[in-house]
Amino acid sequence: MGGASAPERVREWLLKGLKRSEGGGDSPYHEEAPEHQHSWWQVMCLTGVDYFSTLGYQPGIAALAAGALSPVATLLLVALTLFGALPTYRAVAGESPHGLGSLAMLERLMPGWSGKLLVLFLLGFVATAFIVTITLSAADATAHILHNPFVPAFLEGWQVPVTLVLVAALGGVFLAGFSEAISIAVVLVAVYLLMNVVVLATGVQHVLAEPVKVGDWQDLLASDYSSPIAMIAVSLYVMPKLALGLSGFETGVAVMPLVKGDLAERVKGARKLLTTAALIMSVFLIASSFVTTVLIPAGEFAEGGSANGRALAYLAHEYLGDWFGTAYDVSTIAILWFAGASALAGLLNIVPRYLPRYGMAPDWTRAARPMVLVFTGVSFLITIVFGADVESQGGAYATGVLALILSAAVAVTLSAWISRRTRAAGFFGTVSLILGYATVANIIERPDGLVIALLFVLAIVVTSLISRATRSTELRVTRITLDDQALRFVQHGGEIRLIANEPHARDQKEYVDKAREAWELHRLRSAESLLFLEVTVPDASEFAGELYVTGEERHGFRILRMESPTVANSIAALLLHLRDETGRIPHVYFHWAAEGNPIGALLRYLVFGGGDIPPLTREVLRQAEPDAARRPLVHVG
């Protein structure tokens, strides 16, 4: 029977939906509008499955980090949220409405290799934040499953296997074809927040009914700290450990393309969703930290305790019974699992918009399913390394979150400074300093987060540079356009003979000398309709792009000019285009480059787009056109 083989069918299935760039589509700012767009409050719920789900573990982590000071430290975190992170991301939303956040801003502000290397570095922290979102959320969902009184006792100690099953299920959903289930997110967020309102209202009632517990908490603070200033100082010291409560802002920007309306309406809607989500989360953070600190014995927050990673669930079971507690557990498990889906969707949106465009990833990374397998495999590894423990992953998560928010604050500061908005630059500069302190303090306290982030950075940079080198001889032009003058030059009858010229002074002597060289090396006469071909490299860090060829007459000579990230690849692409458009096999003529180290020439090609042009042009043509009879001819003399 005919048909594709099994490996071919698997490959076709994996690469289904592979997005290939056409023309301007290779820009990170190009956007295919989502099939469905929604009101800002509905999109806020998609952000909320990441942001609001942190209530599942944030109060417990805050209690472990700050002890009785948890409410005070949480107040400072809320202040940083409302007066630091929120204004920063409202500004980011205005300057990056396509959902790429601070990475796109920094790339624009720092063009060339410096910007791209910075993006690669920050992608490591993006991967850290989003991957650990998947693993930490799944681990906390597992904690809620295993601590439920109706779960069989034999599952005790199965934290890692159950977490791996949840991560695998998440990957399986995306492999099957995950759609933007805004309606599911709306239901999950609404139910989860409603149940938290019930739990917190019940907790507040018990606090009011038992004022002695508030007195005990106040006595504990008074005995441990000499003054309110000391409490604030210690709270500032431990606050970076609570940075998980800032986790939803990057996701809030990433989902901007789903907001209904044109760009202006999208920015307005995104700012509404960021503000509303921050206000809702601030109220819940303050209430949950106070209620859990006062009502739950400190020992229950520690590893093995009933409130470890599930403080609010502990209160739900304790004060509202196991049936309501189980319903709360189910709601928490669902939103935590969906938070992993939000993070994975963010990775699938960001990575294919950068690495393939830089030539720093194989083309298959534009397809969703292979990347789902990669991210799922990495999530498995992180889960096993950390033993699916919520608290131990908090440092890595906080590092990634703080690094992203810091990069956003720096990007907004630079943007304001460049546009001479000094007051805004001063404000965001101050926010950057505060976030910088929080990031450094978190790294000093929990260096494992930085280690993981740097491992991601190292993996991304090394694989990216290897990919860039192996793909360097690809035909890297998405579209070629010739202006009217250039078209007249090439449509002139006879052979198409191009003399490669590296432009310098571009005076009459330069072209006369080049024409004399063409005669001496190749026996070409000026009467043979010679065309000079000049390529300039404005930004060699770009991998692919369009070619716009202009024709010019100068000092009696006809010249084709173009700009490109690489000289050899653009010449090869132009030769193939001229062959296809005119039906004639074009010729290009070079002189040998000056003698030098071939490794140095290769590095100049990879980094600066130059190098030993003749053999590189020949190699690009050889790979692009296997039929030697149809291949444009390269002459070197």
XYZ file of C-alpha atoms in Angstrom:
637
model
C 0.000 0.000 0.000
C 1.126 3.527 -0.685
C 1.289 6.431 1.661
C 3.822 7.899 4.015
C 5.921 5.737 6.292
C 5.420 5.775 10.063
C 8.421 8.090 10.704
C 7.158 10.479 8.024
C 3.671 10.518 9.567
C 5.145 11.224 13.008
C 7.262 14.032 11.569
C 4.255 15.509 9.768
C 2.228 15.358 12.984
C 4.982 16.991 15.037
C 5.531 19.810 12.543
C 1.839 20.474 11.928
C 1.262 24.203 12.159
C 4.914 25.082 11.530
C 4.983 28.857 11.088
C 7.305 29.954 8.312
C 8.105 33.563 7.763
C 6.912 35.285 4.653
C 8.307 38.685 3.972
C 7.903 40.928 6.925
C 6.584 38.070 9.009
C 10.054 37.399 10.329
C 9.886 40.486 12.501
C 9.089 39.884 16.144
C 6.586 42.705 15.912
C 4.674 41.031 13.092
C 1.557 39.459 14.447
C -1.053 37.084 13.171
C -4.178 38.238 14.962
C -5.643 35.521 17.197
C -8.709 33.827 15.809
C -10.742 34.959 18.800
C -10.305 38.083 20.885
C -12.066 38.891 24.126
C -12.973 41.630 26.566
C -10.181 42.725 28.885
C -11.812 41.219 31.992
C -12.025 37.815 30.314
C -8.361 37.986 29.323
C -7.597 39.028 32.913
C -8.873 35.613 33.986
C -6.315 33.951 31.712
C -3.683 36.040 33.480
C -5.378 35.187 36.746
C -4.839 31.450 36.479
C -1.145 32.261 36.871
C -1.386 35.294 39.152
C -4.263 34.318 41.475
C -3.184 30.682 41.727
C -0.162 31.766 43.779
C -2.593 32.070 46.694
C -2.348 28.294 46.817
C 1.217 28.460 48.127
C 2.134 32.132 48.745
C 0.785 32.412 52.350
C 2.673 29.288 53.403
C 5.926 30.412 51.800
C 5.512 33.871 53.365
C 5.001 32.296 56.809
C 8.121 30.171 56.417
C 10.176 33.139 55.206
C 8.971 35.842 57.607
C 7.317 33.983 60.464
C 5.136 36.277 62.548
C 6.240 39.187 60.338
C 4.475 37.677 57.332
C 1.625 40.263 57.277
C 4.098 43.173 57.545
C 6.352 41.776 54.807
C 3.268 41.145 52.667
C 2.192 44.779 53.092
C 5.570 45.882 51.751
C 5.190 43.435 48.848
C 1.770 44.907 48.068
C 3.285 48.406 48.113
C 5.938 47.260 45.640
C 3.185 45.706 43.526
C 0.963 48.772 43.355
C 3.625 51.490 43.219
C 6.416 49.650 41.407
C 5.504 46.631 39.294
C 2.071 47.902 38.222
C 3.227 51.296 36.837
C 6.160 49.547 35.164
C 4.010 47.046 33.313
C 1.383 49.641 32.432
C 4.240 51.437 30.647
C 5.445 48.181 29.062
C 1.921 47.543 27.753
C 1.993 50.902 25.995
C 5.336 50.257 24.305
C 5.001 46.552 23.496
C 1.369 45.877 22.530
C 2.202 42.677 20.614
C 2.742 40.651 23.784
C 6.559 40.452 23.806
C 7.048 42.646 26.862
C 10.336 44.061 28.042
C 12.427 41.758 25.804
C 11.173 43.512 22.685
C 11.730 46.915 24.292
C 15.327 46.111 25.235
C 16.006 44.689 21.775
C 14.831 47.951 20.220
C 16.811 50.052 22.687
C 20.003 48.003 22.192
C 20.301 47.055 18.501
C 22.939 44.713 17.150
C 24.680 41.879 18.909
C 24.459 43.541 22.329
C 20.670 43.537 22.195
C 20.445 39.979 20.941
C 22.846 38.615 23.542
C 20.867 40.436 26.226
C 17.658 38.866 24.908
C 19.296 35.424 25.009
C 20.371 36.087 28.592
C 16.877 37.208 29.603
C 15.294 34.248 27.800
C 17.120 32.107 30.353
C 15.246 33.896 33.130
C 11.995 33.710 31.142
C 12.505 29.962 30.888
C 13.273 29.791 34.609
C 10.152 31.721 35.592
C 7.793 29.898 33.224
C 9.206 26.387 33.615
C 9.233 26.680 37.409
C 5.678 28.030 37.197
C 4.752 24.715 35.590
C 6.664 22.541 38.066
C 5.872 24.547 41.213
C 2.171 24.809 40.377
C 2.014 21.081 39.647
C 3.880 20.308 42.878
C 1.477 22.446 44.885
C -1.493 20.822 43.149
C -0.006 17.482 44.205
C 0.300 18.716 47.798
C -3.413 19.537 47.786
C -4.206 16.113 46.369
C -2.102 14.105 48.828
C -3.156 16.075 51.916
C -6.846 15.601 51.213
C -8.351 13.259 53.832
C -10.278 11.280 51.197
C -7.150 10.336 49.215
C -5.922 6.766 49.887
C -3.122 6.575 52.429
C -0.893 4.436 50.187
C -0.236 7.499 48.009
C 1.675 9.166 50.849
C 5.234 9.877 49.674
C 4.215 9.845 46.008
C 4.832 13.593 45.596
C 7.220 13.250 42.647
C 5.270 10.615 40.626
C 1.959 12.457 40.993
C 3.576 15.754 40.010
C 5.154 14.115 36.950
C 1.727 12.780 35.955
C 0.252 16.297 36.177
C 3.103 17.772 34.117
C 2.757 14.979 31.541
C -1.006 15.576 31.342
C -0.357 19.269 30.713
C 2.063 18.427 27.909
C -0.423 15.929 26.497
C -3.141 18.573 26.285
C -0.843 20.846 24.267
C 0.258 17.988 22.014
C -3.380 17.227 21.271
C -3.929 20.867 20.345
C -4.618 23.310 23.146
C -7.010 26.101 22.252
C -7.262 29.422 24.047
C -9.930 28.361 26.518
C -10.780 31.788 27.897
C -14.160 30.532 29.037
C -12.499 27.813 31.140
C -10.169 30.367 32.693
C -13.108 32.641 33.549
C -14.914 29.799 35.330
C -11.800 28.620 37.178
C -10.870 32.114 38.377
C -14.429 32.994 39.387
C -14.908 29.782 41.380
C -11.453 29.951 42.955
C -11.753 33.582 44.053
C -15.264 32.982 45.379
C -14.094 30.031 47.464
C -11.166 32.079 48.770
C -13.595 34.821 49.784
C -15.534 32.217 51.790
C -12.381 30.817 53.416
C -10.950 34.245 54.266
C -14.299 35.572 55.548
C -14.551 32.517 57.790
C -10.977 33.063 58.944
C -11.678 36.712 59.772
C -14.743 35.662 61.768
C -12.623 33.285 63.835
C -9.986 35.979 64.359
C -12.674 38.363 65.620
C -14.162 35.605 67.794
C -10.753 34.766 69.281
C -9.005 38.109 69.897
C -6.594 36.345 72.214
C -4.858 34.894 69.156
C -4.316 38.375 67.771
C -2.927 39.380 71.147
C -0.571 36.395 71.128
C 0.641 37.409 67.665
C 1.222 40.988 68.762
C 3.047 39.814 71.894
C 5.274 37.627 69.742
C 6.163 40.581 67.533
C 6.852 42.798 70.532
C 9.123 40.199 72.136
C 11.102 39.515 68.969
C 11.473 43.073 67.650
C 12.381 46.191 69.588
C 10.429 48.685 67.491
C 8.256 49.075 64.381
C 11.367 50.264 62.526
C 13.082 46.962 63.321
C 10.030 45.082 62.044
C 10.086 47.044 58.778
C 13.836 46.515 58.397
C 13.532 42.757 58.837
C 10.477 42.698 56.562
C 12.464 44.468 53.853
C 15.188 41.867 54.281
C 12.831 38.900 53.841
C 10.487 40.523 51.304
C 12.411 39.197 48.237
C 11.437 35.681 49.319
C 7.816 36.698 48.839
C 8.366 37.749 45.221
C 6.146 34.926 44.003
C 3.279 37.307 44.664
C 4.495 39.372 41.664
C 4.349 36.492 39.222
C 1.403 37.498 37.053
C 2.639 40.698 35.435
C 4.742 39.142 32.658
C 1.843 36.846 31.777
C -0.453 39.862 31.766
C 1.626 41.450 29.013
C 2.037 38.176 27.104
C -1.736 37.769 26.657
C -2.262 41.305 25.289
C -2.928 40.135 21.687
C -6.087 38.416 22.979
C -7.619 41.731 24.072
C -10.348 42.869 21.705
C -9.832 46.023 19.630
C -7.153 47.919 17.749
C -3.738 48.641 19.283
C -4.951 51.673 21.248
C -7.930 49.784 22.661
C -5.684 46.792 23.375
C -3.287 48.925 25.420
C -6.179 50.491 27.305
C -7.706 47.083 28.004
C -4.365 45.597 29.062
C -3.823 48.408 31.541
C -7.285 47.791 32.977
C -6.625 44.085 33.404
C -3.202 44.687 34.986
C -4.632 47.230 37.435
C -7.689 45.173 38.327
C -5.688 41.986 38.809
C -3.125 43.787 40.998
C -5.831 45.328 43.202
C -7.664 42.015 43.620
C -4.451 40.154 44.387
C -3.301 42.814 46.854
C -6.479 42.431 48.919
C -6.192 38.642 48.935
C -2.474 38.702 49.785
C -2.949 40.989 52.788
C -5.994 39.114 54.101
C -4.514 35.642 53.589
C -1.159 36.457 55.200
C -2.855 37.925 58.290
C -5.440 35.177 58.747
C -3.050 32.278 58.190
C -0.346 33.771 60.448
C -2.779 34.312 63.322
C -4.800 31.102 63.065
C -2.307 28.444 61.961
C 0.348 27.130 64.394
C 3.848 27.922 63.130
C 4.873 24.262 63.107
C 2.189 23.381 60.544
C 3.925 25.540 57.903
C 7.153 23.518 58.061
C 7.947 20.589 55.785
C 5.628 17.722 56.602
C 3.124 20.040 58.294
C -0.522 20.102 57.275
C -0.282 23.732 56.076
C 2.953 23.320 54.120
C 2.241 24.697 50.623
C -1.510 24.804 51.354
C -2.211 27.301 54.128
C -5.655 28.407 52.925
C -6.641 24.795 52.216
C -5.700 24.013 55.821
C -8.154 26.679 57.016
C -10.845 25.414 54.628
C -10.646 21.901 56.082
C -10.208 23.120 59.667
C -13.129 25.540 59.817
C -15.494 24.517 56.999
C -15.194 20.745 57.069
C -13.622 18.155 54.807
C -16.358 18.284 52.179
C -15.944 22.010 51.580
C -12.204 21.590 52.026
C -12.197 18.959 49.296
C -14.166 21.258 46.989
C -11.587 23.948 47.747
C -8.779 21.482 46.995
C -10.356 20.594 43.643
C -10.687 24.275 42.742
C -7.079 24.932 43.776
C -5.750 21.902 41.904
C -7.602 22.977 38.748
C -6.342 26.556 38.777
C -2.784 25.514 39.641
C -2.779 23.032 36.774
C -4.157 25.700 34.445
C -1.452 28.098 35.646
C 1.050 25.653 34.137
C -0.924 25.818 30.902
C -0.668 29.616 30.944
C 3.103 29.443 31.461
C 3.572 26.868 28.695
C 1.489 28.989 26.335
C 3.728 31.952 27.188
C 6.861 29.960 26.341
C 5.346 28.804 23.056
C 4.548 32.437 22.220
C 7.939 33.944 23.112
C 10.631 31.417 22.116
C 9.543 30.926 18.459
C 9.402 34.716 18.025
C 13.104 35.133 18.856
C 15.453 32.176 18.479
C 14.508 31.070 14.918
C 14.608 34.705 13.762
C 18.133 34.999 15.144
C 19.107 31.795 13.324
C 19.764 30.451 16.819
C 17.386 27.517 16.727
C 16.422 24.903 14.139
C 13.468 25.808 11.993
C 11.341 23.137 13.720
C 11.267 25.293 16.861
C 8.620 27.371 15.093
C 6.269 24.383 15.507
C 4.442 23.993 18.822
C 4.560 20.235 19.377
C 8.352 19.711 19.349
C 8.720 22.613 21.749
C 6.034 21.133 24.006
C 8.115 17.946 24.210
C 11.260 19.965 25.018
C 9.590 22.046 27.725
C 7.841 19.018 29.209
C 11.137 17.124 29.378
C 12.832 20.061 31.116
C 9.895 20.283 33.557
C 10.333 16.590 34.363
C 13.999 17.207 35.139
C 13.301 20.220 37.388
C 10.575 18.280 39.234
C 12.927 15.372 39.946
C 15.843 17.613 40.958
C 13.698 19.523 43.487
C 11.754 16.477 44.630
C 8.502 18.238 43.677
C 8.871 20.390 46.811
C 7.031 23.715 46.702
C 9.154 25.670 49.165
C 12.487 24.612 47.651
C 11.386 25.788 44.198
C 10.346 29.176 45.547
C 13.888 30.587 45.282
C 14.244 29.653 41.619
C 10.789 30.990 40.845
C 11.404 34.250 42.687
C 14.732 34.714 40.870
C 13.099 34.361 37.477
C 10.157 36.596 38.361
C 12.320 39.341 39.882
C 14.789 39.282 36.977
C 11.936 39.749 34.478
C 10.337 42.580 36.430
C 13.746 44.223 36.879
C 14.402 44.002 33.130
C 10.997 45.602 32.500
C 11.764 48.445 34.919
C 15.161 49.034 33.319
C 13.624 48.997 29.824
C 10.972 51.536 30.818
C 13.614 53.704 32.520
C 15.822 53.723 29.413
C 12.851 54.449 27.175
C 11.792 57.389 29.337
C 15.357 58.720 29.493
C 15.828 58.508 25.710
C 12.540 60.323 25.129
C 13.648 62.985 27.678
C 10.865 62.315 30.172
C 13.176 62.950 33.108
C 10.541 62.729 35.844
C 9.322 59.346 34.585
C 12.912 58.180 34.155
C 13.665 59.165 37.763
C 10.603 57.317 39.064
C 11.248 54.130 37.111
C 14.947 54.364 37.924
C 14.030 54.302 41.623
C 11.759 51.305 41.014
C 14.660 49.605 39.204
C 16.943 50.170 42.203
C 14.378 48.671 44.589
C 13.807 45.678 42.326
C 17.559 45.370 41.864
C 17.962 45.146 45.652
C 15.199 42.540 45.856
C 16.783 40.487 43.072
C 20.283 40.582 44.584
C 18.976 39.837 48.079
C 16.989 36.876 46.785
C 20.024 35.536 44.923
C 22.244 35.868 48.000
C 19.670 34.125 50.179
C 18.714 31.460 47.613
C 21.539 31.086 45.062
C 19.992 27.902 43.679
C 17.562 30.083 41.702
C 20.425 31.914 40.018
C 22.205 28.623 39.331
C 19.136 27.250 37.558
C 18.629 30.482 35.623
C 22.290 30.526 34.544
C 22.054 26.896 33.471
C 19.092 27.867 31.292
C 21.060 30.868 29.996
C 24.103 28.693 29.250
C 22.000 26.070 27.474
C 20.207 28.706 25.394
C 23.362 30.626 24.464
C 25.444 27.543 23.585
C 22.735 25.843 21.528
C 21.871 29.178 19.909
C 25.434 29.894 18.799
C 25.897 26.334 17.522
C 22.642 26.627 15.584
C 23.677 30.011 14.179
C 26.960 28.519 12.953
C 25.373 25.406 11.408
C 22.661 27.465 9.669
C 25.034 30.179 8.470
C 25.092 28.981 4.850
C 21.331 28.819 4.480
C 19.636 31.072 1.953
C 18.545 33.714 4.444
C 16.464 36.153 2.382
C 12.691 36.282 2.747
C 11.936 38.580 -0.219
C 13.821 40.436 -2.968
C 12.599 43.672 -4.540
C 14.370 45.572 -7.361
C 13.579 49.217 -8.039
C 12.828 50.424 -11.579
C 16.425 51.387 -12.360
C 17.754 48.024 -11.160
C 15.125 46.216 -13.242
C 16.212 48.122 -16.360
C 19.832 47.143 -15.730
C 19.176 43.408 -15.398
C 16.543 43.193 -18.156
C 19.060 44.523 -20.636
C 19.851 41.728 -23.130
C 22.937 39.576 -22.943
C 24.736 37.868 -20.097
C 24.253 39.134 -16.559
C 27.760 39.782 -15.248
C 28.090 41.239 -11.761
C 31.386 42.625 -10.452
C 31.449 42.388 -6.664
C 32.769 45.619 -5.227
C 33.305 46.522 -1.588
C 32.283 50.204 -1.514
C 34.707 52.706 -0.012
C 35.054 56.248 -1.372
C 32.788 55.429 -4.337
C 34.645 57.991 -6.447
C 35.578 57.673 -10.112
C 39.002 56.202 -9.351
C 37.484 53.345 -7.335
C 35.258 52.222 -10.229
C 37.905 52.739 -12.908
C 40.327 50.603 -10.876
C 37.669 47.933 -10.372
C 36.890 47.841 -14.102
C 40.632 47.512 -14.853
C 40.831 44.642 -12.321
C 37.897 42.907 -14.045
C 39.863 43.021 -17.319
C 43.121 41.840 -15.772
C 41.598 38.962 -13.768
C 38.649 37.886 -15.896
C 39.164 39.557 -19.295
C 35.890 41.403 -18.938
C 35.415 44.573 -20.961
C 33.289 47.516 -19.889
C 31.397 47.157 -23.147
C 30.047 43.776 -21.970
C 27.232 45.398 -19.956
C 29.043 45.005 -16.668
C 27.167 45.704 -13.450
C 28.887 46.535 -10.194
C 27.316 44.893 -7.157
C 27.745 46.530 -3.743
C 26.527 45.122 -0.435
C 26.683 46.961 2.870
C 26.021 45.341 6.264
C 24.046 47.634 8.607
C 23.447 44.977 11.303
C 25.222 41.640 11.031
C 23.405 40.291 14.086
C 20.191 39.844 12.083
C 19.852 36.410 10.547
C 17.324 36.875 7.765
C 15.542 39.751 6.105
C 14.332 41.333 2.898
C 16.590 42.612 0.112
C 15.806 45.894 -1.577
C 18.048 46.374 -4.610
C 18.513 49.857 -6.002
C 20.053 50.768 -9.343
C 22.397 53.731 -9.713
C 24.554 55.262 -12.435
C 27.750 56.766 -11.082
C 30.799 58.073 -12.986
C 29.532 56.303 -16.091
C 29.187 52.911 -14.414
C 26.012 50.988 -13.583
C 25.709 49.833 -9.978
C 23.334 47.590 -8.021
C 23.278 48.385 -4.310
C 21.675 46.550 -1.373
C 21.881 46.167 2.404
C 21.957 42.789 4.115
C 23.094 41.114 7.371
C 25.562 38.989 5.362
C 27.304 39.674 2.072
C 27.691 36.125 0.737
C 24.103 35.018 1.437
C 22.585 38.123 -0.113
C 24.696 37.829 -3.277
C 23.673 34.187 -3.664
C 20.019 35.046 -3.129
C 20.164 37.850 -5.719
C 21.825 35.586 -8.290
C 19.097 32.952 -7.887
C 16.400 35.616 -8.092
C 17.864 37.069 -11.304
C 18.071 33.604 -12.825
C 14.409 32.917 -12.040
C 13.212 36.318 -13.235
C 15.224 36.538 -16.483
C 15.741 32.893 -17.424
C 19.499 33.544 -17.780
C 22.298 32.124 -15.648
C 24.034 35.110 -14.013
C 27.768 35.343 -13.310
C 29.454 37.029 -10.382
C 33.155 37.942 -10.326
C 35.404 38.309 -7.293
C 39.048 38.736 -6.563
C 40.623 36.566 -3.895
C 40.518 38.008 -0.409
C 43.790 38.938 1.249
C 45.586 35.998 2.778
C 44.766 35.343 6.418
C 43.690 32.819 8.991
C 40.640 30.877 7.680
C 39.243 30.603 11.218
C 39.391 34.380 11.501
C 37.575 34.682 8.180
C 34.875 32.308 9.447
C 34.420 34.334 12.633
C 34.194 37.561 10.610
C 31.477 35.916 8.546
C 29.498 34.713 11.572
C 29.816 37.921 13.586
C 30.248 40.725 11.036
C 28.647 39.234 7.908
C 31.844 39.479 5.855
C 34.686 36.959 5.793
C 35.995 35.168 2.708
C 33.080 36.047 0.427
C 33.767 34.049 -2.803
C 33.847 30.496 -1.363
C 31.003 31.300 1.005
C 28.842 32.544 -1.867
C 29.655 29.373 -3.796
C 28.697 27.190 -0.814
C 25.382 28.963 -0.254
C 24.554 28.505 -3.949
C 25.579 24.842 -3.834
C 23.231 24.147 -0.933
C 20.367 26.167 -2.388
C 20.601 24.782 -5.946
C 21.700 21.131 -6.193
C 21.483 21.162 -10.030
C 24.893 22.404 -11.220
C 23.510 23.216 -14.667
C 21.070 25.726 -13.194
C 23.416 27.128 -10.587
C 24.697 30.717 -11.025
C 28.418 30.863 -11.712
C 31.016 32.235 -9.306
C 34.341 33.362 -10.781
C 37.374 34.172 -8.662
C 40.605 35.589 -10.031
